[in-house]
């Protein structure tokens, strides 16, 4: 078992290692493996980068994120400007059918809605807009179109995806399928691995919901 002090030091080292993160503006407290983050950054993209970096640290079981976004004056954008940028970004993305997505912006916060066929398209839509200048957050309400596929086929595709991934210890994960829902149980080594497993399951054809009960055990 790693102590909270050791985990905290590894988090600080990890943030310092990231060239796109100003680690001196981030406060870190670790208790029982859960990292509490405070401070401020100048973009939503920086906030995402910080959380992703910490998820890779061994021993981190959870993240309580209280980071605020305080834009510099030259980065401030009106909701109309953000909406136009989001529309153009999605139009340029070859994997996303842009005529299926509705974009709303309120005080810098983007809400996506509409219906798509695949989970990877839904995920791509979120990732495409969350890095735009002026964005303070993204809510993804895009739904997935119902398709006919057998649960056994879903389970087979997910298991194969786990085996292909260098980020996942497939032998430690059990996959259960019911209709279009997937339940993951077992043990993984980090939050990053847990997230990767969930993404692999969610991106399988026919999957509309993933119940991720994987436990983190370093």
Tab-separated table of C-alpha atoms in Angstrom:
chain	number	residue	atom	x	y	z
A	1	UNK	CA	0.000	0.000	0.000
A	2	UNK	CA	1.226	3.479	-0.873
A	3	UNK	CA	0.759	6.267	1.641
A	4	UNK	CA	-1.195	9.446	0.902
A	5	UNK	CA	2.062	11.413	1.185
A	6	UNK	CA	3.704	9.243	-1.483
A	7	UNK	CA	0.693	9.569	-3.784
A	8	UNK	CA	0.625	13.345	-3.339
A	9	UNK	CA	4.313	13.655	-4.205
A	10	UNK	CA	3.804	11.524	-7.323
A	11	UNK	CA	0.888	13.756	-8.346
A	12	UNK	CA	3.008	16.887	-7.940
A	13	UNK	CA	5.809	15.279	-9.939
A	14	UNK	CA	3.337	14.229	-12.641
A	15	UNK	CA	1.920	17.752	-12.952
A	16	UNK	CA	5.414	19.231	-13.112
A	17	UNK	CA	6.237	16.772	-15.882
A	18	UNK	CA	3.349	18.043	-18.051
A	19	UNK	CA	4.476	20.988	-20.250
A	20	UNK	CA	0.901	22.272	-20.735
A	21	UNK	CA	0.126	22.506	-17.000
A	22	UNK	CA	1.044	25.312	-14.571
A	23	UNK	CA	1.484	23.071	-11.532
A	24	UNK	CA	2.233	25.992	-9.188
A	25	UNK	CA	-1.404	27.155	-9.470
A	26	UNK	CA	-2.867	23.798	-8.435
A	27	UNK	CA	-3.366	22.709	-4.822
A	28	UNK	CA	-3.330	18.986	-4.030
A	29	UNK	CA	-4.521	17.167	-0.902
A	30	UNK	CA	-4.686	13.360	-0.748
A	31	UNK	CA	-6.749	11.398	1.774
A	32	UNK	CA	-7.311	7.637	1.582
A	33	UNK	CA	-6.170	7.656	-2.029
A	34	UNK	CA	-8.617	10.381	-3.119
A	35	UNK	CA	-7.019	13.519	-4.578
A	36	UNK	CA	-8.677	16.857	-3.798
A	37	UNK	CA	-7.697	19.511	-6.341
A	38	UNK	CA	-8.043	23.271	-5.947
A	39	UNK	CA	-6.725	26.308	-7.796
A	40	UNK	CA	-7.414	27.973	-11.131
A	41	UNK	CA	-6.484	27.555	-14.783
A	42	UNK	CA	-7.001	29.644	-17.912
A	43	UNK	CA	-8.912	27.080	-19.981
A	44	UNK	CA	-11.184	24.056	-19.782
A	45	UNK	CA	-8.582	22.155	-21.829
A	46	UNK	CA	-5.988	22.715	-19.070
A	47	UNK	CA	-8.463	21.457	-16.489
A	48	UNK	CA	-8.986	18.266	-18.501
A	49	UNK	CA	-5.231	17.798	-18.933
A	50	UNK	CA	-4.689	18.008	-15.163
A	51	UNK	CA	-7.328	15.388	-14.374
A	52	UNK	CA	-6.023	13.056	-17.099
A	53	UNK	CA	-2.473	13.364	-15.776
A	54	UNK	CA	-3.506	12.547	-12.203
A	55	UNK	CA	-5.553	9.530	-13.302
A	56	UNK	CA	-2.298	7.935	-14.460
A	57	UNK	CA	-0.712	8.104	-10.997
A	58	UNK	CA	-0.574	4.745	-9.221
A	59	UNK	CA	-2.573	4.601	-6.003
A	60	UNK	CA	-5.110	7.311	-6.903
A	61	UNK	CA	-8.584	5.880	-6.273
A	62	UNK	CA	-10.630	8.987	-6.944
A	63	UNK	CA	-10.466	12.694	-7.776
A	64	UNK	CA	-12.494	15.490	-6.172
A	65	UNK	CA	-11.954	18.331	-8.588
A	66	UNK	CA	-12.531	21.928	-7.463
A	67	UNK	CA	-10.434	23.720	-10.073
A	68	UNK	CA	-11.902	26.994	-11.346
A	69	UNK	CA	-11.504	28.503	-14.796
A	70	UNK	CA	-10.471	32.153	-14.926
A	71	UNK	CA	-9.931	33.323	-18.480
A	72	UNK	CA	-7.517	36.059	-19.451
A	73	UNK	CA	-9.268	38.953	-21.176
A	74	UNK	CA	-7.889	38.023	-24.596
A	75	UNK	CA	-9.427	34.523	-24.292
A	76	UNK	CA	-12.941	35.649	-23.401
A	77	UNK	CA	-15.518	34.669	-26.007
A	78	UNK	CA	-19.216	35.427	-26.352
A	79	UNK	CA	-21.654	32.513	-26.407
A	80	UNK	CA	-22.306	33.225	-30.085
A	81	UNK	CA	-18.596	33.032	-30.908
A	82	UNK	CA	-18.243	29.771	-28.989
A	83	UNK	CA	-21.313	28.293	-30.709
A	84	UNK	CA	-20.001	29.244	-34.161
A	85	UNK	CA	-16.601	27.739	-33.366
A	86	UNK	CA	-18.235	24.527	-32.130
A	87	UNK	CA	-20.392	24.231	-35.253
A	88	UNK	CA	-17.369	24.655	-37.524
A	89	UNK	CA	-15.249	22.212	-35.506
A	90	UNK	CA	-17.901	19.496	-35.755
A	91	UNK	CA	-18.456	20.186	-39.454
A	92	UNK	CA	-14.751	19.594	-40.053
A	93	UNK	CA	-14.731	16.310	-38.102
A	94	UNK	CA	-15.113	13.471	-40.613
A	95	UNK	CA	-16.423	10.965	-38.024
A	96	UNK	CA	-19.357	13.104	-36.869
A	97	UNK	CA	-22.561	13.619	-38.919
A	98	UNK	CA	-22.905	17.319	-38.049
A	99	UNK	CA	-26.514	17.622	-39.220
A	100	UNK	CA	-27.531	15.316	-36.343
A	101	UNK	CA	-26.179	17.482	-33.504
A	102	UNK	CA	-27.709	20.506	-31.766
A	103	UNK	CA	-25.316	22.902	-29.998
A	104	UNK	CA	-26.392	25.247	-27.215
A	105	UNK	CA	-24.100	27.626	-25.307
A	106	UNK	CA	-24.938	29.344	-22.027
A	107	UNK	CA	-22.289	31.459	-20.292
A	108	UNK	CA	-19.482	29.472	-21.924
A	109	UNK	CA	-21.003	26.064	-21.133
A	110	UNK	CA	-21.783	23.892	-24.181
A	111	UNK	CA	-24.700	21.442	-24.233
A	112	UNK	CA	-24.795	18.859	-27.027
A	113	UNK	CA	-28.006	17.068	-28.009
A	114	UNK	CA	-29.335	15.033	-30.919
A	115	UNK	CA	-29.124	11.368	-31.955
A	116	UNK	CA	-26.175	9.396	-33.361
A	117	UNK	CA	-25.609	5.745	-34.251
A	118	UNK	CA	-22.312	5.066	-32.488
A	119	UNK	CA	-20.865	5.826	-29.061
A	120	UNK	CA	-17.499	6.813	-30.565
A	121	UNK	CA	-19.292	9.566	-32.511
A	122	UNK	CA	-20.855	10.868	-29.306
A	123	UNK	CA	-17.471	10.834	-27.587
A	124	UNK	CA	-15.805	12.513	-30.577
A	125	UNK	CA	-18.375	15.311	-30.520
A	126	UNK	CA	-17.598	16.066	-26.873
A	127	UNK	CA	-13.829	15.963	-27.377
A	128	UNK	CA	-14.067	18.195	-30.445
A	129	UNK	CA	-15.730	21.098	-28.623
A	130	UNK	CA	-14.229	20.863	-25.132
A	131	UNK	CA	-10.849	22.225	-26.271
A	132	UNK	CA	-12.240	25.331	-27.967
A	133	UNK	CA	-11.248	28.737	-26.625
A	134	UNK	CA	-13.735	30.205	-24.146
A	135	UNK	CA	-15.395	26.895	-23.232
A	136	UNK	CA	-16.028	26.437	-19.502
A	137	UNK	CA	-17.595	22.982	-19.643
A	138	UNK	CA	-19.464	20.478	-21.805
A	139	UNK	CA	-22.668	18.516	-21.130
A	140	UNK	CA	-23.234	15.680	-23.590
A	141	UNK	CA	-26.938	14.820	-23.952
A	142	UNK	CA	-26.552	13.109	-27.340
A	143	UNK	CA	-28.544	9.867	-27.465
A	144	UNK	CA	-27.719	6.707	-29.423
A	145	UNK	CA	-29.973	5.171	-32.053
A	146	UNK	CA	-31.315	1.743	-31.132
A	147	UNK	CA	-29.834	-1.092	-33.218
A	148	UNK	CA	-30.443	-4.829	-33.175
A	149	UNK	CA	-27.505	-6.835	-31.834
A	150	UNK	CA	-27.225	-9.899	-29.595
A	151	UNK	CA	-25.710	-9.425	-26.098
A	152	UNK	CA	-23.262	-12.305	-26.720
A	153	UNK	CA	-21.910	-10.462	-29.768
A	154	UNK	CA	-21.459	-7.310	-27.687
A	155	UNK	CA	-19.560	-9.214	-24.999
A	156	UNK	CA	-17.302	-10.854	-27.594
A	157	UNK	CA	-16.434	-7.525	-29.225
A	158	UNK	CA	-15.663	-5.879	-25.858
A	159	UNK	CA	-13.473	-8.777	-24.717
A	160	UNK	CA	-11.509	-8.607	-27.979
A	161	UNK	CA	-11.103	-4.840	-27.557
A	162	UNK	CA	-9.700	-5.377	-24.043
A	163	UNK	CA	-7.231	-7.959	-25.333
A	164	UNK	CA	-6.007	-5.570	-28.047
A	165	UNK	CA	-5.456	-2.661	-25.653
A	166	UNK	CA	-2.012	-2.153	-24.126
A	167	UNK	CA	-3.663	-0.037	-21.403
A	168	UNK	CA	-5.923	-2.805	-20.055
A	169	UNK	CA	-5.137	-5.944	-18.063
A	170	UNK	CA	-7.950	-7.928	-19.685
A	171	UNK	CA	-7.650	-10.994	-17.431
A	172	UNK	CA	-8.740	-8.953	-14.411
A	173	UNK	CA	-12.027	-7.784	-15.948
A	174	UNK	CA	-15.369	-9.598	-16.165
A	175	UNK	CA	-17.914	-8.451	-18.767
A	176	UNK	CA	-21.649	-9.025	-18.301
A	177	UNK	CA	-24.205	-7.978	-20.926
A	178	UNK	CA	-27.980	-7.529	-20.735
A	179	UNK	CA	-29.681	-6.258	-23.869
A	180	UNK	CA	-27.694	-3.093	-24.703
A	181	UNK	CA	-26.233	-2.574	-21.222
A	182	UNK	CA	-22.780	-3.699	-20.055
A	183	UNK	CA	-21.519	-4.299	-16.517
A	184	UNK	CA	-17.779	-4.356	-15.797
A	185	UNK	CA	-16.428	-5.947	-12.623
A	186	UNK	CA	-12.967	-6.969	-11.436
A	187	UNK	CA	-9.762	-5.132	-10.634
A	188	UNK	CA	-7.587	-2.622	-12.491
A	189	UNK	CA	-4.390	-0.781	-11.587
A	190	UNK	CA	-5.403	2.868	-12.027
A	191	UNK	CA	-8.234	5.284	-12.767
A	192	UNK	CA	-6.809	5.684	-16.275
A	193	UNK	CA	-7.132	1.929	-16.871
A	194	UNK	CA	-10.679	1.970	-15.458
A	195	UNK	CA	-11.628	4.811	-17.813
A	196	UNK	CA	-9.999	3.062	-20.790
A	197	UNK	CA	-11.966	-0.118	-20.076
A	198	UNK	CA	-15.211	1.851	-19.872
A	199	UNK	CA	-14.466	3.658	-23.134
A	200	UNK	CA	-13.665	0.367	-24.906
A	201	UNK	CA	-16.948	-1.121	-23.674
A	202	UNK	CA	-18.968	1.978	-24.518
A	203	UNK	CA	-17.557	2.114	-28.049
A	204	UNK	CA	-18.656	-1.437	-28.882
A	205	UNK	CA	-21.544	-1.553	-31.407
A	206	UNK	CA	-24.926	-1.825	-29.705
A	207	UNK	CA	-23.824	-0.589	-26.274
A	208	UNK	CA	-25.887	2.270	-24.810
A	209	UNK	CA	-25.006	2.046	-21.114
A	210	UNK	CA	-21.966	0.904	-19.131
A	211	UNK	CA	-22.042	0.141	-15.408
A	212	UNK	CA	-18.409	0.408	-14.358
A	213	UNK	CA	-17.840	-1.398	-11.043
A	214	UNK	CA	-14.127	-1.998	-11.564
A	215	UNK	CA	-12.095	-1.602	-8.386
A	216	UNK	CA	-8.686	0.060	-8.337
A	217	UNK	CA	-6.021	-2.040	-6.686
A	218	UNK	CA	-2.376	-1.015	-7.016
